[in-house]
mmCIF file of C-alpha atoms in Angstrom:
data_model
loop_
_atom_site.group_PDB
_atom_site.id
_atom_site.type_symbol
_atom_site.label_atom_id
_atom_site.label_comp_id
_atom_site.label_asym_id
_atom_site.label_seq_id
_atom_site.Cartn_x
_atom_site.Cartn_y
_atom_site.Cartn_z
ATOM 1 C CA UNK A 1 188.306 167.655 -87.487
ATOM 2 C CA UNK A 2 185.652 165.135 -88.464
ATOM 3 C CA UNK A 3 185.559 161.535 -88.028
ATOM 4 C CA UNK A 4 185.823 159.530 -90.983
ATOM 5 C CA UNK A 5 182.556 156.642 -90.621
ATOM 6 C CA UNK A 6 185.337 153.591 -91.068
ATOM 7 C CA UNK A 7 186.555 155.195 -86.963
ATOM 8 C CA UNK A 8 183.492 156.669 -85.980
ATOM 9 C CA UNK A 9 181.997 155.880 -82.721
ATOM 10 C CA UNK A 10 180.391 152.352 -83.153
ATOM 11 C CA UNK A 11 176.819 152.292 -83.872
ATOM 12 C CA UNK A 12 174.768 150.912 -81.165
ATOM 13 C CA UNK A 13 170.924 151.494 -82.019
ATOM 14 C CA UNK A 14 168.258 149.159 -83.125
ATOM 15 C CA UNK A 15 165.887 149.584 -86.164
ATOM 16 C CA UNK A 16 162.458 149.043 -85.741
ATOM 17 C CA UNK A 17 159.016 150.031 -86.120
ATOM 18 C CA UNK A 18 158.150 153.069 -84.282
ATOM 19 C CA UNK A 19 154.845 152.762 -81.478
ATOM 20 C CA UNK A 20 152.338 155.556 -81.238
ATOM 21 C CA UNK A 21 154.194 156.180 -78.396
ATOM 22 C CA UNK A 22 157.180 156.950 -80.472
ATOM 23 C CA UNK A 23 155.600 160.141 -81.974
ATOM 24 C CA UNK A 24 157.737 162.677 -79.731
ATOM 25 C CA UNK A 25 160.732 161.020 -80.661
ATOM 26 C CA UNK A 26 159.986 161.221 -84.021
ATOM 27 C CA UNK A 27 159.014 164.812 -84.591
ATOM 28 C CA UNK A 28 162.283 165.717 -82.126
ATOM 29 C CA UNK A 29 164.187 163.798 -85.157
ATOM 30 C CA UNK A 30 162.842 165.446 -87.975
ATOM 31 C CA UNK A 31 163.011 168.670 -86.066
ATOM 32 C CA UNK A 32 166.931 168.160 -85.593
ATOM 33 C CA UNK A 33 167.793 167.959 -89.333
ATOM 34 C CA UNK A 34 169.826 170.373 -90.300
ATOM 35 C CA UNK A 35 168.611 172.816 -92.793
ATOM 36 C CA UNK A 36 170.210 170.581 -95.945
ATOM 37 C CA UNK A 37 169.124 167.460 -94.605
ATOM 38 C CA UNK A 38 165.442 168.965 -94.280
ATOM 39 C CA UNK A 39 165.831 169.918 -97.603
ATOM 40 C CA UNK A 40 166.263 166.740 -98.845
ATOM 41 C CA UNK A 41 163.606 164.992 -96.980
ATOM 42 C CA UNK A 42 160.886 167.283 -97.633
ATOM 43 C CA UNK A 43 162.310 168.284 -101.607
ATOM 44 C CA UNK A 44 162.399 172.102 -100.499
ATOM 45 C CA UNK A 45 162.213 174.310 -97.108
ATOM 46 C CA UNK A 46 160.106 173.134 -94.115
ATOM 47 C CA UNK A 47 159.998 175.001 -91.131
ATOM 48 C CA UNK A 48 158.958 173.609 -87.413
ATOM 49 C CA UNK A 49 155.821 174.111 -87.946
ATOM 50 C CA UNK A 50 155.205 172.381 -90.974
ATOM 51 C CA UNK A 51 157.572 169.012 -89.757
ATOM 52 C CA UNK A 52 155.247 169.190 -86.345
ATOM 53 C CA UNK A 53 152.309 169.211 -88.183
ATOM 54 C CA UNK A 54 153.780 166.302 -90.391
ATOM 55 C CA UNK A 55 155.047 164.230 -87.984
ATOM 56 C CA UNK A 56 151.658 164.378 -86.240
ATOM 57 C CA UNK A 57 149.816 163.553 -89.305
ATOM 58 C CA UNK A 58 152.069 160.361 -90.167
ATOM 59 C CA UNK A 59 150.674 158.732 -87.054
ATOM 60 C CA UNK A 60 147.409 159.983 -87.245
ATOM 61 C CA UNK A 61 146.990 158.543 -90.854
ATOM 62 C CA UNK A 62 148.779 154.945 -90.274
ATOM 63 C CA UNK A 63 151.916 155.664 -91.602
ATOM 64 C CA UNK A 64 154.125 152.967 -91.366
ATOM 65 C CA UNK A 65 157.540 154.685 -89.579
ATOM 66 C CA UNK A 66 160.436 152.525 -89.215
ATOM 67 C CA UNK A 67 163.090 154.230 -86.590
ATOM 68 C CA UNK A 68 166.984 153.747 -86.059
ATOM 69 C CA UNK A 69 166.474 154.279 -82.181
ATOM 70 C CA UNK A 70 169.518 155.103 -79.897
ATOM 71 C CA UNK A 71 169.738 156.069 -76.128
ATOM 72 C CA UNK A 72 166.189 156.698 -76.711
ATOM 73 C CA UNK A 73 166.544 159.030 -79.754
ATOM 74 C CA UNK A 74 164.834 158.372 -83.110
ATOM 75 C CA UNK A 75 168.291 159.191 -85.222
ATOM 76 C CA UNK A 76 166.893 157.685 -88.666
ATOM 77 C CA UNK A 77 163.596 157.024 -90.469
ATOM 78 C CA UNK A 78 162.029 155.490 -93.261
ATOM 79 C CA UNK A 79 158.122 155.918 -94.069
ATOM 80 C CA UNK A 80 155.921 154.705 -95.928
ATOM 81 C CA UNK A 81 152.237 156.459 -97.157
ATOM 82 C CA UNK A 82 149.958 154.665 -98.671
ATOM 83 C CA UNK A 83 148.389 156.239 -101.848
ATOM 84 C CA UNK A 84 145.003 154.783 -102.326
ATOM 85 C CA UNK A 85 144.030 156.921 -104.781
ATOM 86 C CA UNK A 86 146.698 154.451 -107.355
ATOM 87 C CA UNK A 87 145.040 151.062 -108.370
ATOM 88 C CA UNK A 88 147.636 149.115 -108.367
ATOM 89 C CA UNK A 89 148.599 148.378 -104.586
ATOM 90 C CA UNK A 90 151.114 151.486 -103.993
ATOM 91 C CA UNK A 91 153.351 153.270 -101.448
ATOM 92 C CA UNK A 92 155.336 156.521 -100.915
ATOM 93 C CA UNK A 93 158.670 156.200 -99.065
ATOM 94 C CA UNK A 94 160.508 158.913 -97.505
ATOM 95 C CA UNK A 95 164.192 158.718 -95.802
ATOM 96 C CA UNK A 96 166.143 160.555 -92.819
ATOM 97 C CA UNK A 97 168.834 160.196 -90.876
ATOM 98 C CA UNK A 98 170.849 162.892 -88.803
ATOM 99 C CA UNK A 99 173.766 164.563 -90.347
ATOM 100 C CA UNK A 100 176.592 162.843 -87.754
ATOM 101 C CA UNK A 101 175.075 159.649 -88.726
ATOM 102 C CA UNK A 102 175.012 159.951 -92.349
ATOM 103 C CA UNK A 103 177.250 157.722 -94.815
ATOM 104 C CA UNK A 104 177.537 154.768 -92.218
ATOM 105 C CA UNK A 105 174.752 152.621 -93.698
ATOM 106 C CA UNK A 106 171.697 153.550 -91.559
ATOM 107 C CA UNK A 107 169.888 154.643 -94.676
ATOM 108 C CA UNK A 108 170.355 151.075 -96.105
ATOM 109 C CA UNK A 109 169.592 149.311 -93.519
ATOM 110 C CA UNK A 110 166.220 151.226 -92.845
ATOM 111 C CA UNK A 111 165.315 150.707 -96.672
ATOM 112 C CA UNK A 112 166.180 147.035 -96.476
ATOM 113 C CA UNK A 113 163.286 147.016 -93.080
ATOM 114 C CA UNK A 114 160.807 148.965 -95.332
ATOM 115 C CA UNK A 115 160.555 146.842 -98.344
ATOM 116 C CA UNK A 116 160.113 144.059 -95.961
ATOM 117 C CA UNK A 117 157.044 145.845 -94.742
ATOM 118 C CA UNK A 118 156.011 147.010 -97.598
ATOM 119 C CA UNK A 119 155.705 143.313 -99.118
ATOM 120 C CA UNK A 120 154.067 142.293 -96.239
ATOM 121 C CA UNK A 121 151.550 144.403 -96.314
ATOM 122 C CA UNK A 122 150.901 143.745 -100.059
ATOM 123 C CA UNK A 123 152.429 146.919 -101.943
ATOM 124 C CA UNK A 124 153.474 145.715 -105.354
ATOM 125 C CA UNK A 125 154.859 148.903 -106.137
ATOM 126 C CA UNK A 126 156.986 152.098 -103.647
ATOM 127 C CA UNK A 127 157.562 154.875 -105.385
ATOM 128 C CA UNK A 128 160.539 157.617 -104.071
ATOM 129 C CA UNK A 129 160.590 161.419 -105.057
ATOM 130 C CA UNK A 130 163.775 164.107 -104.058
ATOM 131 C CA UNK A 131 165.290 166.773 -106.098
ATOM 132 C CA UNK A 132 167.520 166.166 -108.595
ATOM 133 C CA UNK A 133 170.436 167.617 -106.700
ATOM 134 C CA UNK A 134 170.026 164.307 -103.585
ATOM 135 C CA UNK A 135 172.915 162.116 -105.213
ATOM 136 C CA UNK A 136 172.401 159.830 -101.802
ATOM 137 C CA UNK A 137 168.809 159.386 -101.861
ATOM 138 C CA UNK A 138 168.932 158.783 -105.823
ATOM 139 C CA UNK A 139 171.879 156.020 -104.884
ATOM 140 C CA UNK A 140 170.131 154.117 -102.123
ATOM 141 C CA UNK A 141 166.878 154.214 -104.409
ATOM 142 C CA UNK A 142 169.269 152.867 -107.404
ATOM 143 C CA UNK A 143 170.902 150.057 -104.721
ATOM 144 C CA UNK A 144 167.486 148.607 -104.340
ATOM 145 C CA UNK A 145 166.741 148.515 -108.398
ATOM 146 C CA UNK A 146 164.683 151.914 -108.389
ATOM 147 C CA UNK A 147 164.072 152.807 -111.944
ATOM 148 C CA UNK A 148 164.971 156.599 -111.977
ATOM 149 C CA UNK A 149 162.922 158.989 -114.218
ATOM 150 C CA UNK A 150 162.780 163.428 -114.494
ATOM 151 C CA UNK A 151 159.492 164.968 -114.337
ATOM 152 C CA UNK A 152 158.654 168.174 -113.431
ATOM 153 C CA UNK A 153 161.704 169.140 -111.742
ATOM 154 C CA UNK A 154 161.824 165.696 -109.767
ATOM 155 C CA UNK A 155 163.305 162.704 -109.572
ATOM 156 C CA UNK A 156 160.803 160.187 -109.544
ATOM 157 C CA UNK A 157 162.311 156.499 -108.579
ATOM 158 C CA UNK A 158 159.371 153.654 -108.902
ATOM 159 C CA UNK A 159 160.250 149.609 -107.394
ATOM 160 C CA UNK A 160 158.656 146.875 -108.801
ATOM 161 C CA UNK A 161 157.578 144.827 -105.526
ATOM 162 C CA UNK A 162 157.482 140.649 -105.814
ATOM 163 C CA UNK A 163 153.769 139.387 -104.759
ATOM 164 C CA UNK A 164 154.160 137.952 -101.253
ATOM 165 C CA UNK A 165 154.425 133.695 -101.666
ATOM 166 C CA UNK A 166 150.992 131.937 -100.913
ATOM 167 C CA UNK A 167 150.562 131.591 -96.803
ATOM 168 C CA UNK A 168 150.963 127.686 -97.023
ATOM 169 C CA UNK A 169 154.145 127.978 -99.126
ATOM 170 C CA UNK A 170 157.982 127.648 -97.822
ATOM 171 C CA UNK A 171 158.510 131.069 -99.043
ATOM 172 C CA UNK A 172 156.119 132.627 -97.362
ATOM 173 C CA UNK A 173 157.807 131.371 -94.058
ATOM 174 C CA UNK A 174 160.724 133.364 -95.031
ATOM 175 C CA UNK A 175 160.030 136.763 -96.446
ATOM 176 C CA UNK A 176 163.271 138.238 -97.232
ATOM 177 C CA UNK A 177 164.387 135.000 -98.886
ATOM 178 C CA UNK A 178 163.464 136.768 -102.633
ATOM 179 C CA UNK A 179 165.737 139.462 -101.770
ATOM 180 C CA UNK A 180 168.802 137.703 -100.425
ATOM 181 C CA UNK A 181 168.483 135.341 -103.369
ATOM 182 C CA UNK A 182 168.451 138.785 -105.636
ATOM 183 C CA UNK A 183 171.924 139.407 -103.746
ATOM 184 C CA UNK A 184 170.042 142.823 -101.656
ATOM 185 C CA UNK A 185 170.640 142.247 -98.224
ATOM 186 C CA UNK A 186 167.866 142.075 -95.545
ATOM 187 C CA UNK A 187 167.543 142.107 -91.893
ATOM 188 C CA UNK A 188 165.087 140.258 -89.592
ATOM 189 C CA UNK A 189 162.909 142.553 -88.450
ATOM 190 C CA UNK A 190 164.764 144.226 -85.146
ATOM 191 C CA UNK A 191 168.757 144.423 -85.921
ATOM 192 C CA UNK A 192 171.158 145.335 -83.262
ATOM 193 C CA UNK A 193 173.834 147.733 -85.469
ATOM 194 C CA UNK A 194 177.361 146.892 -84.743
ATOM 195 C CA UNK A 195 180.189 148.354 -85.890
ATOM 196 C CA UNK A 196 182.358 146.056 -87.687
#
């Protein structure tokens, strides 16, 4: 019999950006999904070879990989590609998280790091793609004010960034303060997850 999340084991990780010397954890993560969960991270089948070759590329390409670390284990991750080829200042985001750890707010938390980034680094606009049939990936994406759209057997989700405040502003000394005051909830940028 499964755990219910609200007596699970108490979450004990840290989210934070992953090094270049994170890459083995990473691909070992992606690697462990089970076959639904690679499904839904890669909209369709993926075998090891393809996630290797993926996970190596992400680094290689300056991927920006944000990782719920635990014992030493990447357990969770958010990306985010940059697609130059779009005018307008844009990036791809992609979620995982391991099937025991699902449904206990890792996926939230690691979306709530990744806009952070994302503004920082001057995106004005993320964009999110899964099947049709990911009802939690289409939720977060909704949570954080994604507007949702069909095409070509997609979802497509698209969030409208804020500009980053002016360096010599008060805002710009607090980045998340945008968000909190739009009532989504942020995180500095390393979080100890505690179970409450």
């Amino acid at each position: 019999m499964q755990k219910s999340a609200s007596n699970a084991v108490p979450l004990t990780g840290i989210i934070r950006q992953l090094r270049p010397s994170d890459l083995p954890r990473f691909r070992d993560h992606l690697l462990r999904l089970d076959t639904a969960s690679r499904r839904d991270r890669f909209n369709g089948f993926a075998d090891d070879n393809f996630v290797s070759t993926y996970a190596d590329r992400c680094f290689a390409k300056g991927t920006t990989v944000i990782g719920y670390v635990e014992d030493d284990q990447v357990l969770g991750a958010a990306e985010l590609h940059e697609r130059p080829e779009i005018d307008e200042p844009t990036g791809e985001i992609a979620f995982s998280v391991e099937r025991p750890l699902q449904h206990r707010g890792i996926g939230g938390r690691l979306f709530e790091r990744l806009i952070g980034n994302a503004r920082w680094l001057g995106y004005t606009r993320l964009l999110v793609t899964t099947h049709p049939q990911n009802e939690a990936m289409k939720a977060l994406a909704r949570r954080f004010h994604a507007s949702l759209s069909f095409d070509a057997g997609e979802t497509v989700g698209v969030i409208e960034l804020e500009p980053p405040a002016p360096a010599f502003t008060k805002a710009a000394s607090d980045p998340f303060g945008t968000a909190r005051r739009a009532g989504v909830p942020v995180m500095p940028p390393a979080v100890v997850l505690m179970h409450s």
